[in-house]
Coordinates of C-alpha atoms (C1' of nucleotides) in Angstrom, one line a residue:
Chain A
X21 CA -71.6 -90.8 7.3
X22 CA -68.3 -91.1 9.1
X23 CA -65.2 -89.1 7.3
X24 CA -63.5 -91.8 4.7
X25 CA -59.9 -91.6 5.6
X26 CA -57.9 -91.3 1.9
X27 CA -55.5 -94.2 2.9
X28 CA -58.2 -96.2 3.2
X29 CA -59.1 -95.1 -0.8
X30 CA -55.9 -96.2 -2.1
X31 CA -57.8 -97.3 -5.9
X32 CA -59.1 -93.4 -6.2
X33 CA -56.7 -91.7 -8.7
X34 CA -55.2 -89.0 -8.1
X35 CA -55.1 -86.3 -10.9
X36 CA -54.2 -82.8 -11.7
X37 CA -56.2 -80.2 -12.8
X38 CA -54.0 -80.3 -16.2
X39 CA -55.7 -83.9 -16.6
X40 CA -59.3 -83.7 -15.5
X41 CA -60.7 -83.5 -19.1
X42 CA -59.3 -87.2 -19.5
X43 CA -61.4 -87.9 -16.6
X44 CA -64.7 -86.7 -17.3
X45 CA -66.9 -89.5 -15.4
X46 CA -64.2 -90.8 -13.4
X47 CA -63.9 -90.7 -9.5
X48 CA -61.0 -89.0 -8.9
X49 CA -58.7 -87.3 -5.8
X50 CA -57.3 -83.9 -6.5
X51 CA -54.8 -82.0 -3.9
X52 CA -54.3 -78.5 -4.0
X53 CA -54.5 -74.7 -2.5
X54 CA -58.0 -73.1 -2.2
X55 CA -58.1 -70.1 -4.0
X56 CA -61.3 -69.2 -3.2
X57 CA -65.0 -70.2 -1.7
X58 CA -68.2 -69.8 -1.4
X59 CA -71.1 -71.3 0.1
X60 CA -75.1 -71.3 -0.8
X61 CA -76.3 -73.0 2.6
X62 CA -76.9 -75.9 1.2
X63 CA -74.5 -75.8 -1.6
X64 CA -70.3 -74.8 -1.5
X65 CA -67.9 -74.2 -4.1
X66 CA -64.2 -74.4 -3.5
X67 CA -62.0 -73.0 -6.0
X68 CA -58.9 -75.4 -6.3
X69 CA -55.3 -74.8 -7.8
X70 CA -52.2 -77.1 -7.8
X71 CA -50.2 -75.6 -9.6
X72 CA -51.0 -77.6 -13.3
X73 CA -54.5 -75.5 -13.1
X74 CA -57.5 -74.4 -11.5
X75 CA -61.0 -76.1 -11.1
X76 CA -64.3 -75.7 -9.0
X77 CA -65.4 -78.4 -6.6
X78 CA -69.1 -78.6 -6.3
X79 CA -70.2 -79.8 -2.5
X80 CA -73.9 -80.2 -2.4
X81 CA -75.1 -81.4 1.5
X82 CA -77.0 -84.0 0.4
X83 CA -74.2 -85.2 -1.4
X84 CA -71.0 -85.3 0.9
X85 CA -70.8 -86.6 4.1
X86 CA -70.6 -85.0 7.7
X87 CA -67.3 -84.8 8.3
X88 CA -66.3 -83.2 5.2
X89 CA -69.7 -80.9 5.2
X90 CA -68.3 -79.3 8.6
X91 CA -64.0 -79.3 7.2
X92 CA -66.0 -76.8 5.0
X93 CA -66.8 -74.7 7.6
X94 CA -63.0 -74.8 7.9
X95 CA -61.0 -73.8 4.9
X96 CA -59.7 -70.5 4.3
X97 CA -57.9 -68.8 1.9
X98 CA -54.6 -71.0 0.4
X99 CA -55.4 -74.1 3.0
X100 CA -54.3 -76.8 1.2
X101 CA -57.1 -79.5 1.0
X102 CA -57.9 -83.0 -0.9
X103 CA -61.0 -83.1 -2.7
X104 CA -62.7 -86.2 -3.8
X105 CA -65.5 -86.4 -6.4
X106 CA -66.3 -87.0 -10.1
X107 CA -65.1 -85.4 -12.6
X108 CA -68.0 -83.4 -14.8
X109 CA -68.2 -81.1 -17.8
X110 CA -70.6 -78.4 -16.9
X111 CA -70.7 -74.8 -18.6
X112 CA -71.3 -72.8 -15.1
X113 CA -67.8 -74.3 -14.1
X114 CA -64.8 -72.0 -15.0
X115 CA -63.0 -73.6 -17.0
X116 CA -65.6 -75.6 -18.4
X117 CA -65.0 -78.9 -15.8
X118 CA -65.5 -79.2 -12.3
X119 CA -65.5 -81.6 -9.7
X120 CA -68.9 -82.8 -7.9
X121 CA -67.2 -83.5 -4.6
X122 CA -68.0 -86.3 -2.4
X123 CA -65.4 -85.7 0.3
X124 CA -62.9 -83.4 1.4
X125 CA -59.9 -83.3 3.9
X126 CA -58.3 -80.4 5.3
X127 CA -54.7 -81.1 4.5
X128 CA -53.1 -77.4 6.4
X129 CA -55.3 -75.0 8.0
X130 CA -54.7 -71.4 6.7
X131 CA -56.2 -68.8 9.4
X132 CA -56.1 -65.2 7.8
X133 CA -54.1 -65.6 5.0
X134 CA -52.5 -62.0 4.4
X135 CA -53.4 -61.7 1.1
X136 CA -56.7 -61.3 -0.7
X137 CA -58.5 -61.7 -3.8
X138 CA -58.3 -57.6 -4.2
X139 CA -55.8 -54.7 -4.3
X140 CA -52.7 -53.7 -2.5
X141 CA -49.8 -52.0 -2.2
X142 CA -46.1 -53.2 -3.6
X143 CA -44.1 -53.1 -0.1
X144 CA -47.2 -55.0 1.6
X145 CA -47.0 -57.6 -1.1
X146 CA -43.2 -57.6 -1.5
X147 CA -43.0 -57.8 2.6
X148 CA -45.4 -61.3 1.3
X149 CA -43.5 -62.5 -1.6
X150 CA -43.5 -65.8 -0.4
X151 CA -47.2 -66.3 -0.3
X152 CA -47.5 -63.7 -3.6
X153 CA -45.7 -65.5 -5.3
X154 CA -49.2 -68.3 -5.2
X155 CA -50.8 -66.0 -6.8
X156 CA -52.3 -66.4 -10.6
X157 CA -50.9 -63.2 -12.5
X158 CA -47.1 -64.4 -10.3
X159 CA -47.5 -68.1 -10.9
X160 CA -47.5 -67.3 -14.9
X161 CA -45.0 -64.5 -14.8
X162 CA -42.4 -67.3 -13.1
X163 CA -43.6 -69.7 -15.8
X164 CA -42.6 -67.3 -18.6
X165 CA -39.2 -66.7 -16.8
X166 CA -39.3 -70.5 -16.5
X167 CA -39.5 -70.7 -20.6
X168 CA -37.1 -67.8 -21.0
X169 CA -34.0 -69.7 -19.2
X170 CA -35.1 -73.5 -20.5
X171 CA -35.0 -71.0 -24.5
X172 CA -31.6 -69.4 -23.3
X173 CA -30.1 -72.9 -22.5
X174 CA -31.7 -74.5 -25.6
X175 CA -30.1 -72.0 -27.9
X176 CA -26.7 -72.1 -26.9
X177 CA -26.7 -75.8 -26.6
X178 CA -28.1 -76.0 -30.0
X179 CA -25.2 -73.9 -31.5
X180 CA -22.6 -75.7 -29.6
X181 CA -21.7 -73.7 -27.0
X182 CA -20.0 -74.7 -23.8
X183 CA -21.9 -73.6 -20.5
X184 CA -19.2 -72.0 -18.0
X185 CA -19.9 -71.7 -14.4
X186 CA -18.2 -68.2 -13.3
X187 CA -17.2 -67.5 -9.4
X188 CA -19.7 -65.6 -7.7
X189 CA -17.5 -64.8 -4.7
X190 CA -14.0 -63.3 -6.7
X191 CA -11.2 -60.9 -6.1
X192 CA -11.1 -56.9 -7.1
X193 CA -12.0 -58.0 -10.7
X194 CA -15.2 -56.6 -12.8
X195 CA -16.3 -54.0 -14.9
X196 CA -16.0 -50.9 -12.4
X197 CA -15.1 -50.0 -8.6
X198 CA -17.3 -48.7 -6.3
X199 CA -20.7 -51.1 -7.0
X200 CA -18.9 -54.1 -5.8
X201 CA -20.9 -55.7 -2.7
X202 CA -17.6 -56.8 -0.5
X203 CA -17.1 -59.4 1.8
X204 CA -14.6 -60.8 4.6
X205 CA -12.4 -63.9 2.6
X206 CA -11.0 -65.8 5.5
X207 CA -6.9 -64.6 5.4
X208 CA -7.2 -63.4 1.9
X209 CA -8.7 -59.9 2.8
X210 CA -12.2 -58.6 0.5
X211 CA -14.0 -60.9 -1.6
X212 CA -16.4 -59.2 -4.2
X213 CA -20.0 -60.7 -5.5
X214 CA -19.6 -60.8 -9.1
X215 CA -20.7 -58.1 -11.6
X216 CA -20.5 -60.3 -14.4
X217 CA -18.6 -63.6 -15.2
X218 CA -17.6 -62.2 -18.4
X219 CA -13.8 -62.0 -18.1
X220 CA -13.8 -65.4 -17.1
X221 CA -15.8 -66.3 -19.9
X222 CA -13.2 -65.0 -22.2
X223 CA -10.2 -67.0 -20.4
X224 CA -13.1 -70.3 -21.0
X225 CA -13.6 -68.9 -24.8
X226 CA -10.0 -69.6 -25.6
X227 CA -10.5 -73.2 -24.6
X228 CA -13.3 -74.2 -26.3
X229 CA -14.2 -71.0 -28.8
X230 CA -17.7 -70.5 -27.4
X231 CA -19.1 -70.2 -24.5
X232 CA -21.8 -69.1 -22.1
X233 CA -22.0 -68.1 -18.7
X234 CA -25.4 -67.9 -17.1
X235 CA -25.7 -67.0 -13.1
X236 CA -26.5 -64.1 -10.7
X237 CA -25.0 -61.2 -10.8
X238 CA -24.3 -58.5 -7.7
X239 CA -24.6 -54.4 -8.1
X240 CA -24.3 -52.6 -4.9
X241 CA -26.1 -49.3 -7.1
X242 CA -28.5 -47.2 -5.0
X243 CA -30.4 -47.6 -8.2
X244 CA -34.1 -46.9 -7.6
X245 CA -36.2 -47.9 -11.0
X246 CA -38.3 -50.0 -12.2
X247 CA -35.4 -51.7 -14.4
X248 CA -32.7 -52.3 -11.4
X249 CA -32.2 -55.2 -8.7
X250 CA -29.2 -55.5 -6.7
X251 CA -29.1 -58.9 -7.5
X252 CA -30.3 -59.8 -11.2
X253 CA -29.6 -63.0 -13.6
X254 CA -27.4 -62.5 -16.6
X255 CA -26.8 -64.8 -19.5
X256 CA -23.0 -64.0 -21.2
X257 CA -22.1 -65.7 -24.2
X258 CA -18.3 -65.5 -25.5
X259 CA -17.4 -66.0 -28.7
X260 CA -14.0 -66.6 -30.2
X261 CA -13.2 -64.9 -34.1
X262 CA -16.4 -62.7 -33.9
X263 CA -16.5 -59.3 -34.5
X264 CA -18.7 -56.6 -33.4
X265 CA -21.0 -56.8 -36.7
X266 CA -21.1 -61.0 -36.2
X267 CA -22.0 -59.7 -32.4
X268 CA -25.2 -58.3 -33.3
X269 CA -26.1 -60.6 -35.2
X270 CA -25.8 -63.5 -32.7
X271 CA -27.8 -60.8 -30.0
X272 CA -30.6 -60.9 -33.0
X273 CA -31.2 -64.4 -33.9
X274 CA -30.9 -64.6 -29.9
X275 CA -33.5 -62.3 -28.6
X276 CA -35.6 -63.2 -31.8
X277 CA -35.6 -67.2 -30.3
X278 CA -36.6 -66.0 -26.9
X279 CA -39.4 -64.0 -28.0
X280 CA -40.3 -66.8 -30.4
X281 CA -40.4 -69.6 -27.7
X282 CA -42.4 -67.5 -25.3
X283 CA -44.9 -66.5 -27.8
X284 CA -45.2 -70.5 -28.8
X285 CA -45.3 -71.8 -25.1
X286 CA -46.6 -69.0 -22.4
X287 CA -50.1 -68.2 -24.6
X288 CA -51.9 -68.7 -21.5
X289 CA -49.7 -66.9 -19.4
X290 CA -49.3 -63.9 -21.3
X291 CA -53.4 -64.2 -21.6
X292 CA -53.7 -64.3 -17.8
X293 CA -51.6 -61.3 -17.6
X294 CA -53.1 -59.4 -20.3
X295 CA -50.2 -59.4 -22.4
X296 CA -51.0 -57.2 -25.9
X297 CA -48.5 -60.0 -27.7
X298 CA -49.1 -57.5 -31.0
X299 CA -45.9 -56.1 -30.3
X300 CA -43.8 -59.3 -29.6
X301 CA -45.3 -60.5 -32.6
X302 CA -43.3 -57.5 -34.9
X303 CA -40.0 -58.4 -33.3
X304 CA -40.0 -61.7 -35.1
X305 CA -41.3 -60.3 -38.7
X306 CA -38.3 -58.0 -39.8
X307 CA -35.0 -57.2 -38.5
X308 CA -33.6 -55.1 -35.7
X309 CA -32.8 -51.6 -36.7
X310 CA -29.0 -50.5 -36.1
X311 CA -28.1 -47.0 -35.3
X312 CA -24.6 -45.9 -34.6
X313 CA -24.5 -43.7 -31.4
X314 CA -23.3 -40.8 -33.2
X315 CA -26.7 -41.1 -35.6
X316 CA -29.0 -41.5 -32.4
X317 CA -27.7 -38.5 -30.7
X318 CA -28.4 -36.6 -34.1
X319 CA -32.0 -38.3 -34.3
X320 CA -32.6 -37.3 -30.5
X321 CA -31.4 -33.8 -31.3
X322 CA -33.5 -33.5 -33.9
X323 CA -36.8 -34.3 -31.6
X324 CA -35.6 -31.3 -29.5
X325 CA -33.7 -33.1 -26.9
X326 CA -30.8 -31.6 -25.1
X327 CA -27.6 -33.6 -25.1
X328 CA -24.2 -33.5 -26.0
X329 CA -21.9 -35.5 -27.7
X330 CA -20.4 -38.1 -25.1
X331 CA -23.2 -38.4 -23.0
X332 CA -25.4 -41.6 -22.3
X333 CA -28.5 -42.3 -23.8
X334 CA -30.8 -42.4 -21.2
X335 CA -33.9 -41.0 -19.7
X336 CA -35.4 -38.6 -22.1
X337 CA -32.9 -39.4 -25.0
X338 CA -33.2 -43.0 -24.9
X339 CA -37.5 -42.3 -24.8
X340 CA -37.0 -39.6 -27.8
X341 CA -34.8 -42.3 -29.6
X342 CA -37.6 -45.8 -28.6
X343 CA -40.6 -43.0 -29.9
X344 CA -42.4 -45.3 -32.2
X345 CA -40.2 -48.1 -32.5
X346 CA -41.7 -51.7 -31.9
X347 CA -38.9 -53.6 -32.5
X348 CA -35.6 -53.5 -30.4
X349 CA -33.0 -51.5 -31.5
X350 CA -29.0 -51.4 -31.7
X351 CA -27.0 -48.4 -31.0
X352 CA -23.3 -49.3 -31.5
X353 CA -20.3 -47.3 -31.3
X354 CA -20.1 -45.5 -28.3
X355 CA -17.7 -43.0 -26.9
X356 CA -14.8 -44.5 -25.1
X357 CA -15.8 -42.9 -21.7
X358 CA -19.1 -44.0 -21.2
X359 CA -17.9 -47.5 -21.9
X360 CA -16.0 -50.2 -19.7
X361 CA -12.3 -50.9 -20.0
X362 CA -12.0 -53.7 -22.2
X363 CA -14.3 -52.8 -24.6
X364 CA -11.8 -52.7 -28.1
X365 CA -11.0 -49.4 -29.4
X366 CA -12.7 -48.3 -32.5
X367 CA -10.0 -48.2 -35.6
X368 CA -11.7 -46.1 -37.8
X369 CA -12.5 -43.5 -35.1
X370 CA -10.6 -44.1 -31.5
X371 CA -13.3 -41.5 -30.0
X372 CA -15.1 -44.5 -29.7
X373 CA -15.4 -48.3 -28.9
X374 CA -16.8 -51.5 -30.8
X375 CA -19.8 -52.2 -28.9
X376 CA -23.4 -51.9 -28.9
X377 CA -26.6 -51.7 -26.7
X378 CA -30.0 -53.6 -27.6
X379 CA -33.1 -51.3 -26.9
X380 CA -36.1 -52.9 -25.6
X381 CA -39.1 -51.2 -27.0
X382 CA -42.3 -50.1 -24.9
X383 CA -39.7 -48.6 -22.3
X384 CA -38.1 -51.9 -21.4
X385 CA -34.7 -50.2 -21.9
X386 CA -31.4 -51.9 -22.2
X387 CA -31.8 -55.8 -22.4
X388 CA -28.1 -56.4 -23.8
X389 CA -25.0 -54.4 -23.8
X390 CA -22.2 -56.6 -25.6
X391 CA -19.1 -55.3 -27.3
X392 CA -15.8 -56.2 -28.9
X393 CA -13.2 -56.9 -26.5
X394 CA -9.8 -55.4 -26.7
X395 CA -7.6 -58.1 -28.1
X396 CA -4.4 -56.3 -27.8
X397 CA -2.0 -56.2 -24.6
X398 CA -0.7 -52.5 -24.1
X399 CA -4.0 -51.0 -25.4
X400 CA -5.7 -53.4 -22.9
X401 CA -3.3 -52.2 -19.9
X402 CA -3.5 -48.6 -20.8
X403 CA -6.8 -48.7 -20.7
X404 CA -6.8 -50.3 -17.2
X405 CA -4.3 -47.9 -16.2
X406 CA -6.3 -44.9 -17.3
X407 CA -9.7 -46.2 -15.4
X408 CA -7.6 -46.2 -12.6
X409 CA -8.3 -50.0 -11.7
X410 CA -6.3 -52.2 -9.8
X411 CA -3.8 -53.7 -12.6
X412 CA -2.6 -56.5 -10.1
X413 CA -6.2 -57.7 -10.1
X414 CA -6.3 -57.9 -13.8
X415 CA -2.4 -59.6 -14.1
X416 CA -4.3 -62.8 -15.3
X417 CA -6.6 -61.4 -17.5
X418 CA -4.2 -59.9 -19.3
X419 CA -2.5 -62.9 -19.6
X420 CA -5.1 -64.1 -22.1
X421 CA -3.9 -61.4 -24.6
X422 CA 0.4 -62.7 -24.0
X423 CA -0.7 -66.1 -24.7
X424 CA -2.5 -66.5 -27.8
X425 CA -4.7 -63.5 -28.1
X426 CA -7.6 -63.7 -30.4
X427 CA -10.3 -61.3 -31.3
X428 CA -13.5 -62.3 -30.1
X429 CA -16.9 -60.3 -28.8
X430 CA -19.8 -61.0 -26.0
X431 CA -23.1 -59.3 -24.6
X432 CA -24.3 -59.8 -21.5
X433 CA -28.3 -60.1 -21.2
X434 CA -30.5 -59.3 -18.5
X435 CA -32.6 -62.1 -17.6
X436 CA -35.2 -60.1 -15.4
X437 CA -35.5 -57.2 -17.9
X438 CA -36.5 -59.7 -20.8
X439 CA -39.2 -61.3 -18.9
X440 CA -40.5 -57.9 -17.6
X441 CA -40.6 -57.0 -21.4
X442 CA -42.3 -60.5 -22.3
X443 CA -44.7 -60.1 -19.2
X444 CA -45.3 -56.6 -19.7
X445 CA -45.1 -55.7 -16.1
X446 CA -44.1 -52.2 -14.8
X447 CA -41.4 -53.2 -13.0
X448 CA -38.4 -56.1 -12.9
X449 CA -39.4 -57.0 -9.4
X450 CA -42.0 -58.9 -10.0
X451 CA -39.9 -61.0 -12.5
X452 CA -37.7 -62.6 -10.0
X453 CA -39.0 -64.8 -7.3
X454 CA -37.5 -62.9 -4.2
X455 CA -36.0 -59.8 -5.5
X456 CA -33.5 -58.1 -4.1
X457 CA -33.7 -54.2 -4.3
X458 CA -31.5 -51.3 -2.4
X459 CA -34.1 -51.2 0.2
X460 CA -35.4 -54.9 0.7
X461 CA -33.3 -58.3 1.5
X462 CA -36.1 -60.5 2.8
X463 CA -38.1 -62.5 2.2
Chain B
rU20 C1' -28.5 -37.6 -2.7
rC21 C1' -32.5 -34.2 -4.9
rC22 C1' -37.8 -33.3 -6.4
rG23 C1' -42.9 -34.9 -5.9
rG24 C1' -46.7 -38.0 -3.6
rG25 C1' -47.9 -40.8 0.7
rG26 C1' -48.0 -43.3 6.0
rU27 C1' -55.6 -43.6 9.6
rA28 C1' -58.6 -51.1 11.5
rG29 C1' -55.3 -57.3 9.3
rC30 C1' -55.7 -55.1 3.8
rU31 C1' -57.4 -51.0 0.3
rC32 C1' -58.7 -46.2 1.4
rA33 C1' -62.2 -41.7 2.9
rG34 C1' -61.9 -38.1 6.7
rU35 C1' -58.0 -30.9 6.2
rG36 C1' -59.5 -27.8 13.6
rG37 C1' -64.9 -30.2 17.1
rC38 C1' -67.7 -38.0 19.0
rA39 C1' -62.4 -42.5 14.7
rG40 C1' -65.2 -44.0 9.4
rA41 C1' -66.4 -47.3 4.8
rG42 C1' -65.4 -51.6 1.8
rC43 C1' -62.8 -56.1 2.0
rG44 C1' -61.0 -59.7 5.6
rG45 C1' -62.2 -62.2 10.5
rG46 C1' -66.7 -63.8 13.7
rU47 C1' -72.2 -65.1 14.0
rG48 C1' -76.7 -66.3 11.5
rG49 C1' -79.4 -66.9 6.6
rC50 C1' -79.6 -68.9 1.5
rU51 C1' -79.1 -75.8 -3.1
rG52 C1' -75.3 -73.2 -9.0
rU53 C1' -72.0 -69.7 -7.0
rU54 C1' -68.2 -67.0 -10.4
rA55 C1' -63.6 -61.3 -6.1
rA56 C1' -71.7 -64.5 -4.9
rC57 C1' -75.5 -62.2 -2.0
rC58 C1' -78.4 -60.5 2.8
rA59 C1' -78.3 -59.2 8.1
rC60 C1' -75.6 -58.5 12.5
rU61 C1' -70.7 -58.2 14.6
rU62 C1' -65.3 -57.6 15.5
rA63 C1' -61.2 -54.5 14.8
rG64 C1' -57.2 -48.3 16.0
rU65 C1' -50.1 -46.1 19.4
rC66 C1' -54.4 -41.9 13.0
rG67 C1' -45.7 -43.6 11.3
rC68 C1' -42.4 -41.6 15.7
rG69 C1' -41.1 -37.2 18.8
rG70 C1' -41.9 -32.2 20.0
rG71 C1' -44.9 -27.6 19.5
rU72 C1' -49.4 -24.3 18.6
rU73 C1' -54.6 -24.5 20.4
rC74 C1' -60.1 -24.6 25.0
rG75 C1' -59.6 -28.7 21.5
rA76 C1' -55.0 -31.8 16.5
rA77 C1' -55.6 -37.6 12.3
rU78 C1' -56.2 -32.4 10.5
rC79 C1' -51.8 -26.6 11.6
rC80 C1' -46.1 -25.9 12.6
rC81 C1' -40.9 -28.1 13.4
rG82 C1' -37.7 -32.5 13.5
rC83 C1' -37.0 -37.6 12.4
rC84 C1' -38.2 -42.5 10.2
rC85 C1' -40.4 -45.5 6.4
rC86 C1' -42.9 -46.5 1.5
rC87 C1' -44.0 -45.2 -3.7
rG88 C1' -42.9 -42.5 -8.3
rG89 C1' -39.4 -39.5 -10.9
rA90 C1' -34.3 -37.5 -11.4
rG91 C1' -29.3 -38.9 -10.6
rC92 C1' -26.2 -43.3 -10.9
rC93 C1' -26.5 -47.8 -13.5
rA94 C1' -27.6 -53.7 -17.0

RNA sequence: UCCGGGGUAGCUCAGUGGCAGAGCGGGUGGCUGUUAACCACUUAGUCGCGGGUUCGAAUCCCGCCCCCGGAGCCA
């Protein structure tokens, strides 16, 4: 039998693997990546995905005709083929349906695909991101992160707030010198990447009272850990007349809709990669604990960790403090100096500032760090004057607080560090399609 | 930057002073229901780079590079 060309088939459906148990009986074209195959002599099984699914296609000889018998002889790993056949239920399929294949066309030749159905190391498959990324336990962790942004634009457009594009490329403007990835600007001398599009978030807030930026943000930190990127994505809302208390209580309800839309939509993705959803599940039953900084370097002490007053909560502390917690947690108040600028000064105690940090549990770490901003002028200034930052830089942010000031408050959430924590994976690198880390800009 | 672990076939690794190895992948052949199939044969090396010790170095010593983990720094 001579090789049917698929044009010449133009009434054979094509379907995906989503949809074949609509088509049980039905002749049917399916187009895809093989995953994997295996042949009996006389029988071969392909293992197809297109990215709705996976299925087996059954090619017995007697069955399929020459041409497409010796394309089998053909495919390797992640060619991509066309498969024609019927559409069956049958229990030895994974799955549970499978196609009996009549023909098949080799679409793209793949000759030693890198990667294998087995072990290996990060830097191999990082140096192969853009074939991992075909990958089963990648194709559902991008799916979550998928459901993640769609839930983070859902919620803010549900609650009125106005979506605010921030510059990427901007002048000596952000949170602090010294992890600002700089750039030539044409006659205008260095251009920065963004930290965060939060001050311009704030000029936006007095415009329309709530807002949300939500982009990619640039640290040049020779961080190495599993939590860092150089480049990561960060959703900022702004919101005018809130406070600190009405702060946490937007992050709450925020992080709570997140979870809840991921535990509603990914099931299968968080199956395929093992997710033990028992603890998601807890952050939607009761509410976020909160925990003044002062209190959680007390309760840190008091589990026979070494740290003074003034210093961050990390590493050991920050473990000592998540011990047997499986629901986030808030730690608000924090001493000036380990804060950023604008962050307002606390009135009842001026040791510290109006903000607070959401704790991931199971060593996710910080997913939000929001605060208060400083509403008033000279405090504002004096702060920037005692951080030693460049005041001409900030002339027009401080004209928000001569024109009209206004108290309002903000977070910033890490986009990669709340899918890691969804996912459950060991590291945010695996939560971004191409990640950029100290050590690695390609692919 | 510091501490620890590592770098041997395309991949994952074993080999700690005496012939360079295994599994997977690739190739050839066999097998009509496989599930990371199985069976047989086969292919494949700058043992990270440079120097040194030794009759002899993947193995011991010195320097350098790179990766991973932790610390630091930080979202």
């Amino acid at each position: 039998m001579p090789t049917p060309d698929p044009a010449a088939e133009p009434d054979l459906e094509r379907v995906r693997v989503e949809d074949l148990p609509d088509h049980v009986g039905r002749d049917v074209r399916l187009r895809g990546w093989v995953r994997h195959f295996r042949s009996s002599g006389k029988i071969a099984f392909l293992e197809v995905r297109d990215g709705s699914g996976e299925v087996q296609a059954v090619f017995p000889r007697d069955q399929v005709d020459d041409g497409s018998w010796e394309t089998l002889d053909e495919v390797h790993y992640e060619a991509s083929v066309e498969v024609r056949g019927t559409v069956e239920e049958d229990e030895r399929a994974p799955g549970g349906h499978e196609i009996s294949a009549t023909g098949l066309t080799l679409v793209g030749p793949s000759e030693d695909y890198p990667i294998q159905p087995k072990e290996h190391g990060v830097d191999f498959l990082l140096d192969h991101r853009h074939l991992w990324l075909r990958h089963p336990r990648q194709v559902a962790i991008m799916r979550v992160r998928n459901e993640v942004v769609r839930a983070i634009r859902d919620f803010y457009y549900e609650r009125d707030f106005v979506l605010i594009d921030t510059p990427i490329l901007t002048g000596s403007i952000g949170e602090e010198a010294g992890t600002l990835f700089e750039t030539e600007y044409f006659d205008e001398g260095a251009a920065y990447l963004a930290q965060t599009g939060q001050l311009y978030a704030e000029a936006a807030a007095a415009a329309h009272d709530r807002v949300y930026c939500f982009g990619p943000t640039f640290r040049a930190e020779k961080s190495k850990s599993p939590q860092h990127l150089t480049e990561f994505w960060m959703v900022e809302p702004e919101v005018a007349w809130l406070d600190s208390e009405g702060n946490m209580a937007l992050q709450e309800e925020f992080v709570t809709f997140i979870v809840k839309r991921a535990l509603e939509r990914c099931g299968d993705e968080l199956e395929t990669l093992e997710r033990d959803t028992g603890p998601l599940e807890t952050v939607l039953s009761e509410r976020f604990e909160r925990m003044s900084y002062t209190e959680a370097v007390e309760s840190v002490r008091s589990d026979g960790v070494e740290i003074e007053w003034g210093e961050d909560l990390r590493g050991e502390a920050e473990k000592a403090l998540m011990e047997g917690r499986s629901r986030p947690l808030f730690v608000y108040d924090w001493p000036k100096e380990a804060k950023a600028f604008y962050m307002k000064v606390n009135p009842e105690d001026p040791r510290t500032v109006k903000c607070d940090d959401l704790l991931a549990p199971e060593g996710y770490g910080e997913l939000i760090g929001g605060s208060q901003r400083e509403d008033d002028h000279d405090i504002l200034l004096s702060r920037i004057r005692e951080e030693g930052l460049p005041e001409e830089a900030y002339d027009w942010y401080l004209d928000l607080r001569r024109y009209g000031t206004f108290p309002h408050s903000g977070f910033g959430l890490g986009v990669e560090r709340t899918v890691a924590w969804i996912c459950g994976t060991e590291h945010v690198r695996e939560c971004i399609p191409f990640p950029r880390l100290t050590n690695r800009i390609e692919p």
